[in-house]
């Protein structure tokens, strides 16, 4: 599961964007950002006081959410066509309803 980010609030300071960009530290690459599995596990167990079962359960939740996000992304292309199909179906249904009303009024 993701580690939480916590810090104490401190007063904010406004800095011009150019000044910030000139003085900000160099961006870290992916290898510097990733936390090894064993270290993540240790932090969750010790610092977050999570049991092994809690870590497993939270890991399952994170993996389910990750799969759902991936599924949503993969379905985005099909969604546009699905919307067009639904619109066409509603249009046809409206035509049928209008025709049925006209036939009913004639009787």
mmCIF file of C-alpha atoms in Angstrom:
data_model
loop_
_atom_site.group_PDB
_atom_site.id
_atom_site.type_symbol
_atom_site.label_atom_id
_atom_site.label_comp_id
_atom_site.label_asym_id
_atom_site.label_seq_id
_atom_site.Cartn_x
_atom_site.Cartn_y
_atom_site.Cartn_z
ATOM 1 C CA UNK A 1 0.000 0.000 0.000
ATOM 2 C CA UNK A 2 1.105 3.570 -0.448
ATOM 3 C CA UNK A 3 2.911 5.234 2.379
ATOM 4 C CA UNK A 4 1.199 8.235 3.853
ATOM 5 C CA UNK A 5 2.677 11.671 3.552
ATOM 6 C CA UNK A 6 2.521 13.689 6.723
ATOM 7 C CA UNK A 7 4.155 16.887 7.824
ATOM 8 C CA UNK A 8 3.560 19.806 10.104
ATOM 9 C CA UNK A 9 2.154 22.930 8.514
ATOM 10 C CA UNK A 10 4.479 25.896 8.255
ATOM 11 C CA UNK A 11 3.915 29.441 7.086
ATOM 12 C CA UNK A 12 3.812 29.870 3.356
ATOM 13 C CA UNK A 13 6.016 32.191 1.380
ATOM 14 C CA UNK A 14 5.336 33.552 -2.074
ATOM 15 C CA UNK A 15 8.158 33.076 -4.549
ATOM 16 C CA UNK A 16 8.340 34.208 -8.140
ATOM 17 C CA UNK A 17 8.188 31.177 -10.447
ATOM 18 C CA UNK A 18 11.422 32.102 -12.235
ATOM 19 C CA UNK A 19 13.235 32.417 -8.900
ATOM 20 C CA UNK A 20 11.865 29.066 -7.781
ATOM 21 C CA UNK A 21 12.852 27.338 -11.019
ATOM 22 C CA UNK A 22 16.352 28.805 -10.821
ATOM 23 C CA UNK A 23 16.834 27.577 -7.246
ATOM 24 C CA UNK A 24 14.825 24.352 -7.052
ATOM 25 C CA UNK A 25 16.710 21.093 -6.572
ATOM 26 C CA UNK A 26 17.290 18.823 -9.547
ATOM 27 C CA UNK A 27 14.397 16.460 -10.228
ATOM 28 C CA UNK A 28 14.880 12.899 -9.021
ATOM 29 C CA UNK A 29 14.653 10.068 -11.525
ATOM 30 C CA UNK A 30 12.380 7.040 -11.121
ATOM 31 C CA UNK A 31 15.050 4.915 -9.407
ATOM 32 C CA UNK A 32 15.591 7.582 -6.769
ATOM 33 C CA UNK A 33 11.865 7.877 -6.073
ATOM 34 C CA UNK A 34 10.983 4.170 -5.848
ATOM 35 C CA UNK A 35 11.112 2.636 -2.394
ATOM 36 C CA UNK A 36 12.326 -0.966 -2.193
ATOM 37 C CA UNK A 37 9.657 -3.482 -1.194
ATOM 38 C CA UNK A 38 11.351 -4.466 2.085
ATOM 39 C CA UNK A 39 11.785 -0.831 3.149
ATOM 40 C CA UNK A 40 8.146 -0.020 2.351
ATOM 41 C CA UNK A 41 7.053 -3.087 4.346
ATOM 42 C CA UNK A 42 9.274 -2.093 7.294
ATOM 43 C CA UNK A 43 7.907 1.453 7.349
ATOM 44 C CA UNK A 44 4.323 0.282 7.196
ATOM 45 C CA UNK A 45 4.878 -2.246 9.973
ATOM 46 C CA UNK A 46 6.952 -0.054 12.279
ATOM 47 C CA UNK A 47 5.996 3.545 11.617
ATOM 48 C CA UNK A 48 2.345 3.038 10.657
ATOM 49 C CA UNK A 49 1.878 0.230 13.205
ATOM 50 C CA UNK A 50 0.247 -2.054 10.647
ATOM 51 C CA UNK A 51 0.031 -5.797 11.112
ATOM 52 C CA UNK A 52 1.021 -8.196 8.356
ATOM 53 C CA UNK A 53 -2.664 -8.964 7.672
ATOM 54 C CA UNK A 54 -3.494 -5.244 7.440
ATOM 55 C CA UNK A 55 -0.658 -4.704 4.970
ATOM 56 C CA UNK A 56 -1.909 -7.608 2.832
ATOM 57 C CA UNK A 57 -5.504 -6.319 2.882
ATOM 58 C CA UNK A 58 -4.467 -2.772 1.960
ATOM 59 C CA UNK A 59 -2.228 -4.142 -0.792
ATOM 60 C CA UNK A 60 -5.223 -6.014 -2.227
ATOM 61 C CA UNK A 61 -7.296 -2.797 -2.192
ATOM 62 C CA UNK A 62 -4.541 -0.865 -3.962
ATOM 63 C CA UNK A 63 -4.190 -3.578 -6.611
ATOM 64 C CA UNK A 64 -7.960 -3.642 -7.231
ATOM 65 C CA UNK A 65 -7.974 0.145 -7.650
ATOM 66 C CA UNK A 66 -4.974 -0.068 -9.999
ATOM 67 C CA UNK A 67 -6.716 -2.702 -12.150
ATOM 68 C CA UNK A 68 -9.902 -0.622 -12.272
ATOM 69 C CA UNK A 69 -7.960 2.448 -13.406
ATOM 70 C CA UNK A 70 -6.228 0.411 -16.118
ATOM 71 C CA UNK A 71 -9.584 -1.025 -17.218
ATOM 72 C CA UNK A 72 -11.109 2.454 -17.389
ATOM 73 C CA UNK A 73 -8.223 3.705 -19.507
ATOM 74 C CA UNK A 74 -8.491 0.746 -21.872
ATOM 75 C CA UNK A 75 -12.258 1.270 -22.220
ATOM 76 C CA UNK A 76 -12.067 4.979 -23.055
ATOM 77 C CA UNK A 77 -11.700 4.354 -26.790
ATOM 78 C CA UNK A 78 -14.727 2.077 -26.866
ATOM 79 C CA UNK A 79 -16.786 4.490 -24.756
ATOM 80 C CA UNK A 80 -16.973 7.037 -27.555
ATOM 81 C CA UNK A 81 -18.420 4.448 -29.951
ATOM 82 C CA UNK A 82 -20.740 3.135 -27.256
ATOM 83 C CA UNK A 83 -22.101 6.649 -26.698
ATOM 84 C CA UNK A 84 -22.732 7.051 -30.436
ATOM 85 C CA UNK A 85 -24.543 3.718 -30.550
ATOM 86 C CA UNK A 86 -26.726 4.663 -27.560
ATOM 87 C CA UNK A 87 -27.549 8.005 -29.182
ATOM 88 C CA UNK A 88 -28.587 6.259 -32.395
ATOM 89 C CA UNK A 89 -30.722 3.802 -30.409
ATOM 90 C CA UNK A 90 -32.482 6.679 -28.603
ATOM 91 C CA UNK A 91 -33.062 8.420 -31.946
ATOM 92 C CA UNK A 92 -34.651 5.285 -33.404
ATOM 93 C CA UNK A 93 -36.776 4.790 -30.289
ATOM 94 C CA UNK A 94 -37.999 8.398 -30.538
ATOM 95 C CA UNK A 95 -39.010 7.807 -34.177
ATOM 96 C CA UNK A 96 -40.919 4.647 -33.184
ATOM 97 C CA UNK A 97 -42.647 6.487 -30.325
ATOM 98 C CA UNK A 98 -43.683 9.364 -32.585
ATOM 99 C CA UNK A 99 -45.025 6.952 -35.214
ATOM 100 C CA UNK A 100 -46.977 5.045 -32.549
ATOM 101 C CA UNK A 101 -48.497 8.301 -31.242
ATOM 102 C CA UNK A 102 -49.466 9.358 -34.762
ATOM 103 C CA UNK A 103 -51.072 5.980 -35.432
ATOM 104 C CA UNK A 104 -52.941 6.194 -32.138
ATOM 105 C CA UNK A 105 -54.271 9.675 -32.917
ATOM 106 C CA UNK A 106 -55.548 8.530 -36.301
ATOM 107 C CA UNK A 107 -57.701 5.858 -34.727
#
